[in-house]
Amino acid sequence: MDSLFDVPAYKPLADRMRPAALADFVGQEQAAGPHSLLNRMIQKDALQSLLFYGPPGTGKTTLARIIAHRTDSRFVAVNAVTSGIPELRKVIAQARDARMAGQGRTVVFIDEIHRFNKAQQDVLLPFVENGTIILIGATTENPFFEINSPLLSRMKIIPLEKLTPAQIEKILERALADKVNGLGAEGFTMEPEALHILADFAQGDARSALNLLEQAALMVPPGTTQITAASLREILGTAFRRYDKKGDSHYDIVSAFIKSMRGSHPDAALHYLARMLEGGEDLRFIARRIVICAAEDVGLADPQALVVANAAAQAADFVGLPEAQLILSEAVLYIATAPKSNSATTAISAARHDVRTRDCGSVPAHLRDAHYGGAAKLGHGTDYKYPHDYPGAWVDQQYLPDALEGTRYYEPKENGFEARFRGRLKGRG
């Protein structure tokens, strides 16, 4: 039987720095904070089957270790990559024997549980249901697509989010200060700039950050114990040099990316997308830029562009890399080749400018709310003309306040769909 606490001859820094208590756990306040359900379960030793769901390096295995440390249960770790049905049946049989012998319950931790196929997951179901085992799974994939519904319904899903750069910095600072498990005994320090660079480069992955910190410490020149920004850039290698997210090149590439889509140059847009992907830019950051460009620069010339961009943002976040590059590429090409119009941008800007800088007057009486007693006596809504009662569902009447009557904010362009809008609005007040 494998134990989660088998100690190898060498343990990486990321493994050594795993906290043993929730009080030392950084981040995930909602999932594992003082008032969380998980905390109450651990405090009362009243576990139920759980599923930790989130990106790599967010604490899934660490939380399982904390449970193992704090619970009175037997704890068995199973790797979904290397274990098959015979191994599962063996673990379950041992759990059943231990329970009958009065040795208590068994917690089975399965890392990467999404790698189990339906047959393997079905083996677990009856024993989770009858309490032979308490199952704790960890997955980076959406459980509603990867875990069988009957099994998922018997587990409490605990979602975990990417850590913020500030939280990563706190974890790195602990590792530098810790004289027992960290680098404190060797006196390593880190330039503030280097700390910021590494925390940002790790993209919310604490394990990756600690692994890079350990590599940086090993590469420090003899006679010094300080990790500098320059030495860290060397450790991070070509990915960092191609795309320094704290430097001017970051903003230059983002700017060029947006301007290339706006300028209808698909090849340039793809080039800058590739540079951001190769540099490790956050997929959500890229997707947000695409959505903004769809609304700001394509706009009503092709309203479908915003639908495509938003769908791409959700799909890229769902599937992750490497497949997400195909989704983002499709959205970028659609927007770069679509007709362009900034009419929605200029229209709302002009309308807000008026609201901020002038007295726009009151809402016309016939447009005011008439759904209450006495409204008619005030003249509210009495002269309102219901457009659907007129040919083409349109009738000429005043909509803007008196002070703005005749003002035009929206001027349709002659590109794409807006040419239709222009014709439809022509001649209307």
XYZ file of C-alpha atoms in Angstrom:
429
model
C 0.000 0.000 0.000
C 1.380 3.349 -1.032
C 1.424 6.153 1.504
C 1.180 9.810 0.759
C 4.001 10.306 3.228
C 6.614 7.939 1.770
C 9.787 10.028 2.032
C 12.242 9.773 -0.881
C 15.960 10.364 -0.471
C 15.565 13.830 -1.957
C 12.531 16.050 -1.725
C 12.179 19.109 -3.958
C 11.703 22.492 -2.332
C 8.082 22.591 -3.486
C 7.407 19.341 -1.636
C 9.321 20.362 1.489
C 7.400 23.637 1.747
C 3.917 22.110 1.725
C 2.060 23.405 4.798
C 0.807 20.837 7.307
C -2.114 22.953 8.556
C -4.786 25.103 6.959
C -3.573 28.069 9.014
C -0.351 28.017 6.974
C -2.096 27.524 3.636
C -1.757 30.571 1.356
C -4.695 31.633 -0.783
C -7.991 29.840 -1.514
C -9.775 31.698 1.277
C -13.215 30.621 0.098
C -12.250 26.972 -0.317
C -9.987 26.491 2.691
C -10.235 29.607 4.881
C -11.237 29.704 8.563
C -14.959 29.765 7.741
C -14.890 27.218 4.921
C -16.726 23.909 4.887
C -13.411 22.090 4.487
C -12.030 23.702 7.640
C -15.112 22.681 9.609
C -14.850 19.120 8.312
C -11.228 18.873 9.394
C -11.852 20.477 12.785
C -14.681 18.033 13.517
C -12.969 15.075 11.806
C -16.189 14.642 9.842
C -14.957 14.058 6.333
C -17.066 13.367 3.291
C -15.921 12.535 -0.213
C -14.355 15.582 -1.875
C -13.158 16.699 -5.283
C -10.523 19.435 -5.532
C -10.821 21.116 -8.927
C -8.421 23.772 -10.196
C -5.306 24.637 -12.226
C -1.897 23.115 -11.472
C -0.047 24.400 -8.423
C -3.086 25.748 -6.576
C -2.921 23.400 -3.585
C -4.971 20.309 -4.419
C -2.405 17.765 -3.232
C -1.394 20.011 -0.340
C -4.964 20.068 0.946
C -5.061 16.278 0.709
C -1.851 16.112 2.767
C -3.340 18.423 5.385
C -6.362 16.157 5.651
C -4.045 13.155 5.980
C -2.117 14.916 8.737
C -5.195 15.966 10.687
C -7.594 13.042 10.307
C -7.723 9.831 12.317
C -8.420 7.832 9.171
C -6.122 5.522 7.265
C -4.841 7.408 4.233
C -3.967 5.819 0.889
C -2.739 7.639 -2.223
C -3.507 6.306 -5.691
C -2.060 7.686 -8.915
C -4.648 7.614 -11.693
C -1.906 7.478 -14.339
C -0.334 4.232 -13.139
C -3.153 2.450 -11.270
C -5.754 0.203 -12.857
C -8.806 -1.693 -11.647
C -6.801 -4.478 -9.882
C -4.977 -1.873 -7.772
C -8.280 -0.163 -6.934
C -9.888 -3.440 -5.870
C -6.885 -4.176 -3.655
C -7.131 -0.786 -1.944
C -10.882 -1.208 -1.438
C -10.435 -4.739 0.011
C -7.844 -3.452 2.465
C -10.188 -0.610 3.450
C -13.029 -3.083 4.042
C -10.782 -5.358 6.139
C -9.527 -2.413 8.190
C -13.078 -1.280 8.870
C -14.169 -4.773 9.977
C -11.101 -4.999 12.229
C -12.083 -1.771 13.966
C -9.224 0.241 12.472
C -11.532 2.987 11.263
C -12.290 4.426 7.889
C -9.943 4.790 4.921
C -9.446 7.965 2.934
C -8.381 7.237 -0.658
C -6.716 10.161 -2.430
C -6.659 9.913 -6.241
C -4.580 12.512 -8.015
C -5.574 13.293 -11.622
C -8.803 11.369 -11.128
C -10.023 12.572 -14.526
C -7.599 10.085 -16.086
C -9.677 7.194 -14.764
C -12.030 5.853 -17.418
C -15.714 5.130 -16.791
C -15.073 1.520 -15.779
C -12.483 2.545 -13.197
C -14.762 5.234 -11.800
C -17.643 2.747 -11.627
C -15.519 0.470 -9.427
C -15.324 3.232 -6.820
C -19.006 4.160 -6.797
C -20.575 1.465 -4.544
C -17.800 1.748 -1.973
C -18.079 5.516 -1.802
C -21.843 5.112 -1.469
C -21.716 2.557 1.375
C -18.918 4.325 3.240
C -16.194 1.702 2.794
C -13.928 4.521 1.594
C -13.942 8.294 1.694
C -12.785 9.437 -1.727
C -10.754 12.595 -2.263
C -9.995 13.337 -5.898
C -7.910 16.050 -7.536
C -8.379 17.220 -11.101
C -7.401 20.051 -13.401
C -10.311 19.273 -15.747
C -13.943 20.338 -15.528
C -15.454 17.571 -13.360
C -18.875 17.869 -14.959
C -17.342 16.609 -18.192
C -14.708 14.212 -16.870
C -16.266 12.529 -13.817
C -19.246 10.153 -14.002
C -22.409 11.852 -12.778
C -23.299 9.172 -10.164
C -19.835 9.405 -8.614
C -19.735 13.201 -8.844
C -23.103 13.473 -7.086
C -21.583 11.780 -4.037
C -18.641 14.180 -3.783
C -18.416 17.758 -2.594
C -16.702 19.844 -5.290
C -14.206 22.373 -3.933
C -12.999 24.692 -6.727
C -9.554 26.263 -6.435
C -8.393 29.399 -8.266
C -5.020 30.453 -9.624
C -2.972 32.175 -6.945
C -2.335 35.884 -7.311
C 1.215 37.231 -7.782
C 1.042 38.636 -4.234
C 0.188 35.194 -2.851
C 3.003 33.606 -4.855
C 5.400 36.212 -3.448
C 4.324 35.290 0.086
C 5.025 31.609 -0.608
C 8.460 32.445 -2.063
C 9.311 34.673 0.905
C 8.428 31.841 3.286
C 10.688 29.461 1.384
C 13.560 31.957 1.549
C 13.085 32.491 5.283
C 12.430 28.885 6.374
C 15.622 27.458 7.911
C 14.304 23.900 8.240
C 12.543 23.072 4.984
C 13.382 26.112 2.874
C 16.490 28.031 1.831
C 16.883 30.082 5.006
C 19.672 27.966 6.466
C 21.816 28.756 3.420
C 21.155 32.470 3.686
C 19.627 32.982 0.261
C 17.984 36.333 -0.448
C 16.207 37.741 -3.458
C 16.111 41.170 -5.027
C 12.599 42.682 -4.834
C 12.530 42.969 -8.627
C 13.495 39.310 -8.978
C 10.757 38.332 -6.539
C 8.167 40.254 -8.556
C 9.382 38.759 -11.840
C 9.235 35.188 -10.572
C 5.824 35.612 -8.920
C 4.391 37.011 -12.143
C 6.109 34.470 -14.391
C 4.706 31.528 -12.382
C 1.165 32.323 -13.614
C -0.525 31.395 -10.334
C 1.288 28.044 -9.991
C 2.981 27.811 -6.575
C 4.762 24.548 -7.385
C 6.271 26.038 -10.534
C 7.376 29.140 -8.615
C 9.120 27.097 -5.934
C 10.785 24.835 -8.488
C 12.151 27.887 -10.315
C 13.316 29.413 -7.038
C 15.213 26.223 -6.234
C 16.823 26.243 -9.681
C 17.783 29.894 -9.276
C 19.404 29.164 -5.902
C 21.448 26.342 -7.421
C 22.686 28.665 -10.171
C 23.812 31.501 -7.905
C 27.568 32.120 -8.452
C 29.934 30.889 -5.720
C 30.555 33.429 -2.990
C 27.106 35.032 -3.157
C 23.665 34.128 -1.863
C 21.537 36.763 -3.592
C 19.231 35.881 -6.454
C 19.152 38.892 -8.754
C 16.753 39.852 -11.508
C 19.551 39.383 -14.036
C 20.377 35.863 -12.861
C 16.699 34.978 -12.731
C 16.186 36.085 -16.323
C 19.002 33.734 -17.268
C 17.334 30.865 -15.409
C 13.941 31.512 -16.964
C 15.584 31.309 -20.357
C 14.327 32.164 -23.796
C 10.652 32.325 -22.869
C 11.311 35.268 -20.583
C 13.620 37.024 -23.024
C 11.035 36.702 -25.794
C 8.295 38.175 -23.691
C 9.095 40.171 -20.565
C 5.652 40.793 -19.095
C 7.002 43.514 -16.832
C 8.945 45.295 -19.550
C 8.105 47.675 -22.349
C 8.010 44.835 -24.877
C 4.958 43.377 -23.157
C 2.912 46.496 -23.735
C 4.333 46.942 -27.225
C 3.280 43.424 -28.239
C -0.200 43.782 -26.776
C -0.607 47.140 -28.533
C 0.577 45.715 -31.852
C -1.750 42.729 -31.438
C -4.829 44.926 -31.007
C -3.832 47.348 -33.758
C -3.221 44.490 -36.178
C -6.709 43.108 -35.611
C -8.170 46.611 -35.894
C -6.183 47.198 -39.083
C -7.505 43.983 -40.683
C -4.062 42.367 -40.982
C -4.598 38.707 -40.036
C -0.964 37.650 -40.484
C 0.375 40.334 -38.135
C -2.368 39.583 -35.610
C -1.397 35.896 -35.626
C 2.279 36.810 -35.249
C 1.677 38.794 -32.082
C -0.704 36.144 -30.766
C 2.085 33.582 -31.240
C 4.572 35.790 -29.390
C 2.228 36.105 -26.436
C 1.555 32.358 -26.363
C 5.254 31.522 -26.581
C 5.962 34.012 -23.805
C 3.532 32.322 -21.439
C 0.904 35.060 -21.365
C -2.270 34.269 -19.437
C -4.940 32.909 -21.793
C -7.612 35.002 -20.090
C -5.604 38.178 -20.682
C -5.352 37.398 -24.400
C -9.025 36.444 -24.615
C -10.095 39.685 -22.925
C -8.178 41.717 -25.530
C -9.933 39.804 -28.320
C -13.381 40.373 -26.798
C -12.679 44.088 -26.356
C -11.485 44.420 -29.949
C -14.606 42.647 -31.211
C -16.820 45.192 -29.461
C -14.686 48.301 -29.942
C -13.401 47.878 -33.494
C -15.740 45.478 -35.288
C -18.864 46.451 -33.432
C -22.103 46.538 -35.377
C -20.366 46.084 -38.722
C -20.507 42.392 -37.762
C -22.313 41.758 -34.451
C -21.354 38.083 -34.685
C -17.730 39.008 -33.936
C -18.523 39.599 -30.272
C -20.328 36.261 -30.108
C -17.299 34.499 -31.623
C -14.859 36.305 -29.313
C -16.862 35.544 -26.184
C -17.306 31.881 -27.160
C -13.560 31.644 -27.823
C -12.770 33.138 -24.406
C -14.941 30.559 -22.669
C -13.709 27.642 -24.777
C -10.015 28.545 -24.362
C -10.447 28.747 -20.595
C -12.268 25.405 -20.651
C -9.796 23.331 -22.691
C -6.494 25.073 -21.849
C -3.277 24.807 -23.811
C -2.186 23.515 -26.245
C -5.648 23.253 -27.866
C -6.643 26.765 -26.747
C -4.246 28.226 -29.318
C -6.536 26.931 -32.096
C -9.579 28.564 -30.536
C -7.860 31.912 -30.020
C -6.428 31.779 -33.538
C -9.901 31.275 -35.013
C -11.280 34.259 -33.100
C -8.332 36.476 -34.046
C -8.715 35.634 -37.739
C -12.454 36.288 -37.623
C -11.985 39.712 -36.050
C -9.020 40.675 -38.234
C -10.955 39.877 -41.416
C -14.337 41.269 -40.314
C -15.643 44.672 -41.469
C -14.873 47.404 -38.958
C -16.946 50.033 -37.178
C -16.332 52.010 -34.020
C -19.799 53.572 -34.041
C -20.844 51.899 -30.775
C -17.673 53.202 -29.096
C -18.098 56.773 -30.248
C -21.851 56.735 -29.571
C -21.609 55.725 -25.915
C -18.652 58.070 -25.386
C -20.640 61.016 -26.723
C -23.737 60.107 -24.707
C -21.768 59.817 -21.466
C -19.996 63.106 -22.169
C -23.369 64.865 -22.371
C -24.582 63.214 -19.174
C -21.437 64.306 -17.335
C -21.143 67.861 -18.650
C -24.628 69.312 -19.213
C -28.125 69.502 -17.826
C -29.937 66.970 -19.979
C -33.397 67.659 -18.598
C -36.203 65.338 -17.534
C -37.593 62.248 -19.166
C -40.526 63.241 -21.442
C -43.868 62.811 -19.647
C -45.247 60.247 -22.106
C -42.233 57.959 -21.501
C -42.448 57.990 -17.709
C -43.612 55.022 -15.665
C -47.402 54.732 -15.677
C -47.772 51.487 -13.712
C -49.061 52.969 -10.475
C -52.189 54.683 -9.257
C -52.329 58.398 -9.956
C -49.772 58.340 -12.781
C -52.351 59.471 -15.330
C -53.261 62.500 -13.196
C -49.609 63.550 -13.482
C -49.708 63.088 -17.234
C -47.234 60.199 -17.080
C -47.497 57.825 -20.038
C -50.838 59.187 -21.251
C -49.660 60.253 -24.707
C -47.328 57.317 -25.281
C -47.637 55.720 -28.711
C -47.071 51.945 -28.661
C -44.820 51.245 -31.704
C -46.278 47.780 -32.350
C -49.627 49.395 -33.130
C -48.101 51.093 -36.186
C -46.858 49.817 -39.568
C -43.307 48.535 -39.355
C -43.486 48.767 -35.533
C -42.333 52.390 -35.704
C -43.993 55.722 -34.995
C -42.520 59.196 -34.820
C -42.534 60.533 -31.256
C -40.100 62.248 -28.905
C -37.778 60.000 -26.902
C -34.923 62.278 -25.827
C -35.367 64.944 -23.133
C -36.244 68.424 -24.454
C -32.689 69.666 -23.919
C -31.302 66.949 -26.183
C -34.031 66.759 -28.798
C -32.459 66.270 -32.215
C -29.120 65.059 -30.833
C -27.517 62.110 -32.639
C -24.975 59.870 -30.929
C -25.137 56.839 -33.177
C -24.054 57.330 -36.777
C -24.045 53.993 -38.626
C -21.083 53.337 -40.865
C -21.424 51.956 -44.373
C -19.533 48.741 -43.589
C -21.032 45.297 -43.210
C -24.271 44.951 -41.288
C -24.330 48.656 -40.439
C -25.201 49.517 -44.017
C -28.538 47.834 -43.335
C -28.981 49.777 -40.100
C -28.204 53.012 -41.934
C -30.952 52.361 -44.452
C -33.417 51.339 -41.760
C -32.860 54.505 -39.749
C -32.821 56.869 -42.713
C -35.644 59.370 -42.507
C -36.541 58.559 -38.903
C -36.403 61.193 -36.184
